PDB file of C-alpha atoms and ligand atoms in Angstrom:
ATOM      1  CA  MET D 145     142.086  78.126 -78.237  1.00 82.00           C
ATOM      2  CA  SER D 146     145.774  77.150 -77.225  1.00 92.00           C
ATOM      3  CA  ASN D 147     146.993  75.508 -73.963  1.00 97.00           C
ATOM      4  CA  VAL D 148     149.899  77.023 -72.445  1.00 98.00           C
ATOM      5  CA  LEU D 149     151.870  74.926 -69.533  1.00 98.00           C
ATOM      6  CA  VAL D 150     154.050  76.922 -67.462  1.00 98.00           C
ATOM      7  CA  ILE D 151     156.713  75.270 -65.485  1.00 98.00           C
ATOM      8  CA  LYS D 152     158.070  77.698 -62.739  1.00 98.00           C
ATOM      9  CA  THR D 153     161.133  76.379 -61.005  1.00 98.00           C
ATOM     10  CA  SER D 154     162.609  79.312 -59.004  1.00 98.00           C
ATOM     11  CA  ILE D 155     163.116  79.146 -55.346  1.00 98.00           C
ATOM     12  CA  LEU D 156     163.154  82.718 -54.717  1.00 98.00           C
ATOM     13  CA  GLY D 157     159.316  83.453 -54.689  1.00 96.00           C
ATOM     14  CA  GLY D 158     158.423  86.981 -55.199  1.00 96.00           C
ATOM     15  CA  TYR D 159     162.354  87.924 -55.965  1.00 97.00           C
ATOM     16  CA  SER D 160     162.376  85.401 -58.778  1.00 98.00           C
ATOM     17  CA  GLN D 161     163.341  87.064 -62.177  1.00 98.00           C
ATOM     18  CA  SER D 162     162.298  83.986 -64.282  1.00 98.00           C
ATOM     19  CA  SER D 163     158.778  83.992 -62.715  1.00 98.00           C
ATOM     20  CA  LYS D 164     158.600  87.850 -63.383  1.00 98.00           C
ATOM     21  CA  LEU D 165     159.603  87.275 -67.184  1.00 98.00           C
ATOM     22  CA  ILE D 166     157.159  84.387 -67.341  1.00 98.00           C
ATOM     23  CA  ASP D 167     154.366  86.159 -65.883  1.00 98.00           C
ATOM     24  CA  GLU D 168     155.084  89.028 -68.458  1.00 98.00           C
ATOM     25  CA  PHE D 169     154.962  86.415 -71.347  1.00 98.00           C
ATOM     26  CA  VAL D 170     151.566  84.893 -69.878  1.00 98.00           C
ATOM     27  CA  ASP D 171     150.151  88.463 -69.833  1.00 98.00           C
ATOM     28  CA  GLY D 172     151.283  89.191 -73.277  1.00 97.00           C
ATOM     29  CA  PHE D 173     149.935  85.878 -74.457  1.00 97.00           C
ATOM     30  CA  THR D 174     146.462  86.058 -72.855  1.00 97.00           C
ATOM     31  CA  THR D 175     146.018  89.416 -73.820  1.00 97.00           C
ATOM     32  CA  LYS D 176     146.356  88.409 -77.590  1.00 96.00           C
ATOM     33  CA  HIS D 177     144.424  85.352 -77.053  1.00 95.00           C
ATOM     34  CA  PRO D 178     141.967  85.725 -74.080  1.00 95.00           C
ATOM     35  CA  ALA D 179     140.629  82.214 -74.493  1.00 94.00           C
ATOM     36  CA  THR D 180     143.951  80.670 -73.621  1.00 96.00           C
ATOM     37  CA  LYS D 181     144.033  77.764 -71.148  1.00 97.00           C
ATOM     38  CA  VAL D 182     146.964  78.401 -68.852  1.00 98.00           C
ATOM     39  CA  VAL D 183     148.115  75.580 -66.473  1.00 98.00           C
ATOM     40  CA  VAL D 184     150.817  76.759 -64.038  1.00 98.00           C
ATOM     41  CA  ARG D 185     152.907  74.338 -62.203  1.00 98.00           C
ATOM     42  CA  ASP D 186     155.149  76.299 -59.618  1.00 98.00           C
ATOM     43  CA  ILE D 187     157.370  73.466 -58.598  1.00 97.00           C
ATOM     44  CA  GLY D 188     159.706  76.008 -56.851  1.00 95.00           C
ATOM     45  CA  ALA D 189     156.902  76.718 -54.485  1.00 96.00           C
ATOM     46  CA  GLU D 190     155.404  73.182 -54.394  1.00 94.00           C
ATOM     47  CA  PRO D 191     158.318  70.766 -55.100  1.00 91.00           C
ATOM     48  CA  LEU D 192     157.834  67.361 -56.629  1.00 97.00           C
ATOM     49  CA  PRO D 193     159.164  64.231 -55.170  1.00 96.00           C
ATOM     50  CA  TYR D 194     162.761  63.395 -56.149  1.00 95.00           C
ATOM     51  CA  LEU D 195     163.843  60.158 -57.748  1.00 96.00           C
ATOM     52  CA  ASP D 196     165.293  57.479 -55.520  1.00 96.00           C
ATOM     53  CA  GLY D 197     165.744  53.851 -55.244  1.00 94.00           C
ATOM     54  CA  GLU D 198     161.881  53.403 -54.362  1.00 94.00           C
ATOM     55  CA  LEU D 199     160.572  55.692 -56.946  1.00 95.00           C
ATOM     56  CA  VAL D 200     162.514  54.723 -60.049  1.00 94.00           C
ATOM     57  CA  GLY D 201     160.782  51.200 -59.664  1.00 91.00           C
ATOM     58  CA  ALA D 202     157.360  53.145 -59.952  1.00 91.00           C
ATOM     59  CA  LEU D 203     158.180  54.796 -63.306  1.00 91.00           C
ATOM     60  CA  ARG D 204     159.846  51.852 -65.174  1.00 85.00           C
ATOM     61  CA  GLY D 205     156.468  49.721 -65.573  1.00 76.00           C
ATOM     62  CA  GLY D 206     156.583  45.982 -64.957  1.00 73.00           C
ATOM     63  CA  ASP D 207     154.281  43.688 -62.836  1.00 76.00           C
ATOM     64  CA  ALA D 208     155.705  44.408 -59.370  1.00 80.00           C
ATOM     65  CA  GLU D 209     153.264  45.454 -56.813  1.00 91.00           C
ATOM     66  CA  LEU D 210     153.741  49.166 -56.088  1.00 93.00           C
ATOM     67  CA  THR D 211     154.050  50.624 -52.515  1.00 94.00           C
ATOM     68  CA  ALA D 212     151.600  53.552 -51.725  1.00 95.00           C
ATOM     69  CA  ARG D 213     154.520  55.917 -52.338  1.00 95.00           C
ATOM     70  CA  GLN D 214     155.320  54.477 -55.570  1.00 95.00           C
ATOM     71  CA  GLN D 215     151.572  54.660 -56.780  1.00 95.00           C
ATOM     72  CA  SER D 216     151.350  58.125 -55.898  1.00 96.00           C
ATOM     73  CA  ALA D 217     154.563  58.985 -57.814  1.00 96.00           C
ATOM     74  CA  ALA D 218     153.387  57.012 -60.843  1.00 95.00           C
ATOM     75  CA  ALA D 219     150.044  58.857 -60.764  1.00 96.00           C
ATOM     76  CA  LEU D 220     151.842  62.207 -60.497  1.00 97.00           C
ATOM     77  CA  SER D 221     154.145  61.354 -63.417  1.00 97.00           C
ATOM     78  CA  ASP D 222     151.127  60.424 -65.478  1.00 97.00           C
ATOM     79  CA  THR D 223     149.444  63.701 -64.567  1.00 98.00           C
ATOM     80  CA  LEU D 224     152.586  65.816 -65.626  1.00 98.00           C
ATOM     81  CA  ILE D 225     152.919  63.840 -68.667  1.00 98.00           C
ATOM     82  CA  ALA D 226     149.220  64.439 -69.541  1.00 98.00           C
ATOM     83  CA  GLU D 227     149.763  68.197 -68.892  1.00 98.00           C
ATOM     84  CA  LEU D 228     152.630  68.312 -71.354  1.00 98.00           C
ATOM     85  CA  LYS D 229     150.848  66.199 -73.995  1.00 97.00           C
ATOM     86  CA  ALA D 230     147.832  68.589 -73.912  1.00 97.00           C
ATOM     87  CA  ALA D 231     150.018  71.793 -74.044  1.00 98.00           C
ATOM     88  CA  ASP D 232     150.534  73.669 -77.403  1.00 97.00           C
ATOM     89  CA  TYR D 233     153.034  75.848 -75.737  1.00 98.00           C
ATOM     90  CA  VAL D 234     155.379  74.980 -72.962  1.00 98.00           C
ATOM     91  CA  VAL D 235     157.177  77.466 -70.908  1.00 98.00           C
ATOM     92  CA  VAL D 236     160.065  76.374 -68.695  1.00 98.00           C
ATOM     93  CA  ALA D 237     161.948  78.465 -66.159  1.00 98.00           C
ATOM     94  CA  VAL D 238     165.880  77.690 -65.895  1.00 98.00           C
ATOM     95  CA  PRO D 239     167.419  79.692 -63.314  1.00 98.00           C
ATOM     96  CA  MET D 240     170.974  78.752 -62.659  1.00 98.00           C
ATOM     97  CA  TYR D 241     171.903  77.575 -59.278  1.00 98.00           C
ATOM     98  CA  ASN D 242     175.417  76.493 -58.628  1.00 98.00           C
ATOM     99  CA  PHE D 243     176.088  76.104 -62.166  1.00 98.00           C
ATOM    100  CA  GLY D 244     173.021  73.749 -62.802  1.00 98.00           C
ATOM    101  CA  ILE D 245     169.337  73.648 -63.029  1.00 98.00           C
ATOM    102  CA  PRO D 246     167.310  73.824 -59.754  1.00 98.00           C
ATOM    103  CA  VAL D 247     166.709  70.375 -58.142  1.00 98.00           C
ATOM    104  CA  GLN D 248     162.928  70.899 -58.485  1.00 98.00           C
ATOM    105  CA  LEU D 249     163.262  71.173 -62.464  1.00 98.00           C
ATOM    106  CA  LYS D 250     165.542  67.994 -62.179  1.00 98.00           C
ATOM    107  CA  SER D 251     162.579  66.138 -60.510  1.00 98.00           C
ATOM    108  CA  TRP D 252     160.254  67.250 -63.019  1.00 98.00           C
ATOM    109  CA  PHE D 253     162.503  65.898 -65.696  1.00 98.00           C
ATOM    110  CA  ASP D 254     162.739  62.777 -63.845  1.00 98.00           C
ATOM    111  CA  LEU D 255     159.028  62.359 -63.764  1.00 98.00           C
ATOM    112  CA  ILE D 256     158.356  63.251 -67.273  1.00 98.00           C
ATOM    113  CA  CYS D 257     161.065  61.112 -68.868  1.00 97.00           C
ATOM    114  CA  ARG D 258     159.379  57.698 -69.142  1.00 96.00           C
ATOM    115  CA  ALA D 259     160.636  54.999 -71.440  1.00 94.00           C
ATOM    116  CA  GLY D 260     157.932  53.832 -73.864  1.00 94.00           C
ATOM    117  CA  ILE D 261     155.755  56.908 -73.101  1.00 96.00           C
ATOM    118  CA  THR D 262     157.583  60.029 -73.510  1.00 97.00           C
ATOM    119  CA  PHE D 263     160.885  58.608 -75.307  1.00 97.00           C
ATOM    120  CA  SER D 264     161.818  55.274 -76.870  1.00 96.00           C
ATOM    121  CA  TYR D 265     165.162  53.843 -78.179  1.00 93.00           C
ATOM    122  CA  SER D 266     165.596  51.776 -81.369  1.00 88.00           C
ATOM    123  CA  GLU D 267     168.505  50.849 -83.506  1.00 91.00           C
ATOM    124  CA  THR D 268     168.634  54.346 -84.969  1.00 90.00           C
ATOM    125  CA  GLY D 269     168.926  55.909 -81.538  1.00 90.00           C
ATOM    126  CA  PRO D 270     166.483  57.771 -79.197  1.00 92.00           C
ATOM    127  CA  LYS D 271     162.967  59.067 -80.231  1.00 96.00           C
ATOM    128  CA  GLY D 272     161.175  61.715 -78.204  1.00 97.00           C
ATOM    129  CA  HIS D 273     157.272  61.293 -78.207  1.00 97.00           C
ATOM    130  CA  ILE D 274     156.543  64.756 -76.891  1.00 98.00           C
ATOM    131  CA  THR D 275     156.470  66.471 -80.334  1.00 97.00           C
ATOM    132  CA  GLY D 276     154.860  69.570 -81.927  1.00 96.00           C
ATOM    133  CA  LYS D 277     155.196  71.863 -79.077  1.00 97.00           C
ATOM    134  CA  LYS D 278     156.519  75.334 -79.294  1.00 97.00           C
ATOM    135  CA  VAL D 279     158.654  75.817 -76.263  1.00 98.00           C
ATOM    136  CA  LEU D 280     159.762  78.989 -74.488  1.00 98.00           C
ATOM    137  CA  VAL D 281     162.814  78.519 -72.110  1.00 98.00           C
ATOM    138  CA  VAL D 282     163.468  81.396 -69.792  1.00 98.00           C
ATOM    139  CA  THR D 283     166.937  81.065 -68.383  1.00 98.00           C
ATOM    140  CA  THR D 284     168.286  83.447 -65.718  1.00 98.00           C
ATOM    141  CA  THR D 285     171.948  83.642 -64.423  1.00 98.00           C
ATOM    142  CA  GLY D 286     173.586  86.044 -61.948  1.00 98.00           C
ATOM    143  CA  GLY D 287     176.899  85.948 -63.741  1.00 98.00           C
ATOM    144  CA  ALA D 288     177.733  85.771 -67.553  1.00 98.00           C
ATOM    145  CA  HIS D 289     177.823  82.310 -68.941  1.00 98.00           C
ATOM    146  CA  ARG D 290     176.168  82.627 -72.220  1.00 96.00           C
ATOM    147  CA  ASN D 291     177.802  80.637 -74.956  1.00 94.00           C
ATOM    148  CA  THR D 292     180.541  79.502 -72.550  1.00 97.00           C
ATOM    149  CA  ALA D 293     181.502  76.162 -71.272  1.00 97.00           C
ATOM    150  CA  THR D 294     179.757  77.018 -67.899  1.00 98.00           C
ATOM    151  CA  ASP D 295     176.363  77.608 -69.573  1.00 98.00           C
ATOM    152  CA  LEU D 296     175.358  74.257 -68.078  1.00 98.00           C
ATOM    153  CA  ALA D 297     171.848  74.846 -66.613  1.00 98.00           C
ATOM    154  CA  LEU D 298     170.664  75.603 -70.245  1.00 98.00           C
ATOM    155  CA  ALA D 299     172.530  72.941 -71.981  1.00 98.00           C
ATOM    156  CA  HIS D 300     171.064  70.490 -69.537  1.00 98.00           C
ATOM    157  CA  ALA D 301     167.553  71.711 -69.987  1.00 98.00           C
ATOM    158  CA  GLN D 302     167.733  71.814 -73.607  1.00 98.00           C
ATOM    159  CA  ALA D 303     169.122  68.215 -73.714  1.00 98.00           C
ATOM    160  CA  VAL D 304     166.369  66.809 -71.696  1.00 98.00           C
ATOM    161  CA  LEU D 305     163.716  68.632 -73.590  1.00 98.00           C
ATOM    162  CA  GLY D 306     164.955  67.741 -76.778  1.00 98.00           C
ATOM    163  CA  PHE D 307     165.434  64.119 -75.818  1.00 98.00           C
ATOM    164  CA  VAL D 308     161.623  63.864 -75.151  1.00 98.00           C
ATOM    165  CA  GLY D 309     160.887  65.530 -78.341  1.00 98.00           C
ATOM    166  CA  MET D 310     160.692  69.345 -77.575  1.00 98.00           C
ATOM    167  CA  THR D 311     163.192  70.626 -80.197  1.00 94.00           C
ATOM    168  CA  GLU D 312     161.493  73.791 -81.156  1.00 87.00           C
ATOM    169  CA  THR D 313     162.908  75.825 -78.517  1.00 96.00           C
ATOM    170  CA  THR D 314     163.086  79.752 -78.046  1.00 98.00           C
ATOM    171  CA  VAL D 315     165.571  80.772 -75.442  1.00 98.00           C
ATOM    172  CA  ALA D 316     164.832  84.188 -73.497  1.00 98.00           C
ATOM    173  CA  TYR D 317     168.199  84.533 -71.856  1.00 98.00           C
ATOM    174  CA  ALA D 318     168.443  87.114 -68.937  1.00 98.00           C
ATOM    175  CA  GLU D 319     172.127  87.040 -67.981  1.00 98.00           C
ATOM    176  CA  ALA D 320     174.413  88.862 -65.532  1.00 98.00           C
ATOM    177  CA  LEU D 321     171.521  89.600 -63.304  1.00 98.00           C
ATOM    178  CA  ASN D 322     173.733  90.023 -60.119  1.00 98.00           C
ATOM    179  CA  MET D 323     176.528  92.067 -61.930  1.00 98.00           C
ATOM    180  CA  GLY D 324     175.005  95.484 -60.911  1.00 98.00           C
ATOM    181  CA  PRO D 325     171.943  97.521 -62.134  1.00 98.00           C
ATOM    182  CA  ASP D 326     173.314  98.358 -65.711  1.00 98.00           C
ATOM    183  CA  ALA D 327     174.180  94.688 -66.464  1.00 98.00           C
ATOM    184  CA  GLN D 328     170.818  93.471 -64.849  1.00 98.00           C
ATOM    185  CA  GLU D 329     168.761  95.907 -66.927  1.00 98.00           C
ATOM    186  CA  LYS D 330     170.588  94.865 -69.995  1.00 98.00           C
ATOM    187  CA  GLY D 331     170.083  91.225 -69.309  1.00 98.00           C
ATOM    188  CA  LEU D 332     166.403  91.543 -68.672  1.00 98.00           C
ATOM    189  CA  ALA D 333     165.953  93.854 -71.668  1.00 98.00           C
ATOM    190  CA  SER D 334     167.575  91.094 -73.862  1.00 98.00           C
ATOM    191  CA  ALA D 335     165.149  88.520 -72.585  1.00 98.00           C
ATOM    192  CA  ARG D 336     162.194  90.674 -72.918  1.00 98.00           C
ATOM    193  CA  GLU D 337     163.301  91.391 -76.615  1.00 98.00           C
ATOM    194  CA  THR D 338     163.240  87.631 -77.157  1.00 98.00           C
ATOM    195  CA  ILE D 339     159.828  87.144 -75.514  1.00 98.00           C
ATOM    196  CA  LYS D 340     158.274  90.046 -77.437  1.00 98.00           C
ATOM    197  CA  ALA D 341     159.633  88.541 -80.796  1.00 98.00           C
ATOM    198  CA  PHE D 342     158.239  85.118 -79.823  1.00 97.00           C
ATOM    199  CA  LEU D 343     154.687  86.639 -78.713  1.00 97.00           C
ATOM    200  CA  SER D 344     154.860  88.336 -82.311  1.00 96.00           C
ATOM    201  CA  THR D 345     154.928  84.816 -84.039  1.00 94.00           C
ATOM    202  CA  ILE D 346     151.696  83.780 -81.884  1.00 91.00           C
TER     203      ILE D 346
HETATM  204  C1  FMN M 689     171.427  79.153 -54.485  1.00 61.46           C
HETATM  205  C2  FMN M 689     171.865  79.959 -55.724  1.00 61.46           C
HETATM  206  C3  FMN M 689     172.800  79.601 -56.471  1.00 61.46           C
HETATM  207  C4  FMN M 689     173.186  80.274 -57.517  1.00 61.46           C
HETATM  208  N1  FMN M 689     174.226  79.928 -58.511  1.00 61.46           N
HETATM  209  C5  FMN M 689     174.690  80.656 -59.431  1.00 61.46           C
HETATM  210  C6  FMN M 689     175.736  80.107 -60.281  1.00 61.46           C
HETATM  211  O1  FMN M 689     176.198  79.205 -60.145  1.00 61.46           O
HETATM  212  N2  FMN M 689     175.848  80.925 -61.442  1.00 61.46           N
HETATM  213  C7  FMN M 689     175.318  82.267 -61.766  1.00 61.46           C
HETATM  214  O2  FMN M 689     175.749  82.813 -62.464  1.00 61.46           O
HETATM  215  N3  FMN M 689     174.334  82.619 -60.890  1.00 61.46           N
HETATM  216  C8  FMN M 689     173.929  82.000 -59.769  1.00 61.46           C
HETATM  217  N4  FMN M 689     172.921  82.279 -58.956  1.00 61.46           N
HETATM  218  C9  FMN M 689     172.183  83.638 -59.317  1.00 61.46           C
HETATM  219  C10 FMN M 689     170.868  83.134 -60.028  1.00 61.46           C
HETATM  220  O3  FMN M 689     171.096  82.597 -61.272  1.00 61.46           O
HETATM  221  C11 FMN M 689     170.008  84.367 -60.068  1.00 61.46           C
HETATM  222  O4  FMN M 689     169.740  85.050 -58.934  1.00 61.46           O
HETATM  223  C12 FMN M 689     168.662  84.337 -61.047  1.00 61.46           C
HETATM  224  O5  FMN M 689     168.042  85.507 -61.121  1.00 61.46           O
HETATM  225  C13 FMN M 689     167.899  83.108 -60.513  1.00 61.46           C
HETATM  226  O6  FMN M 689     166.756  82.883 -61.225  1.00 61.46           O
HETATM  227  P1  FMN M 689     165.418  83.344 -60.264  1.00 61.46           P
HETATM  228  O7  FMN M 689     165.506  84.833 -59.800  1.00 61.46           O
HETATM  229  O8  FMN M 689     164.300  83.046 -61.380  1.00 61.46           O
HETATM  230  O9  FMN M 689     165.546  82.269 -59.150  1.00 61.46           O
HETATM  231  C14 FMN M 689     172.538  81.639 -57.924  1.00 61.46           C
HETATM  232  C15 FMN M 689     171.401  81.934 -56.946  1.00 61.46           C
HETATM  233  C16 FMN M 689     171.049  81.153 -56.029  1.00 61.46           C
HETATM  234  C17 FMN M 689     169.852  81.606 -54.986  1.00 61.46           C
END
């Protein structure tokens, strides 16, 4: 039995294109493998706390006594990392908002990037500890940014995922979704092709 962890990050609720594509992927996966355990974190709907001066102290370890808010953030971070470690497949939604990733996804990254736990540094450079995962990134953009200097949301997401060890990434790219019905259909069809090809390997 495989474990699938889904990180939904859209703020658009029922209108989200990335959530829709991810739901299609999960349907395809569970139809093929009904015993799959799927854990869905919809952090667009239920946002995580964002990193600030107090919370950063909770994630760095050390002997200092933690405040209640720090304890709760540290426990949440532990839970998110445990979910990640338990997953065989990780699906991450990367919608582009104002040229970047959603703040909700940034908060997830901030809570899973823990020195000594999910990555470490040595003389040879950084080493990610979250290895052996198959990752599907579903990225959605209103305009056309693919393979250009403004493809920043995807670049950011792939950099962080790779940093903690998730280097085996498939990208389902739905672009130009706000550029008229034809462009939208083409963008979604392209992402669906990638998802179908990914499912055929599972
Ligand atoms: C607040 C906001 C900011 C956006 N900024 C951009 C942008 O900078 N570039 C772009 O191509 N599309 C942008 N879009 C369009 C989204 O990328 C597009 O709606 C996509 O479908 C979002 O994914 P989602 O439907 O899963 O939320 C923006 C949409 C929203 C709601």
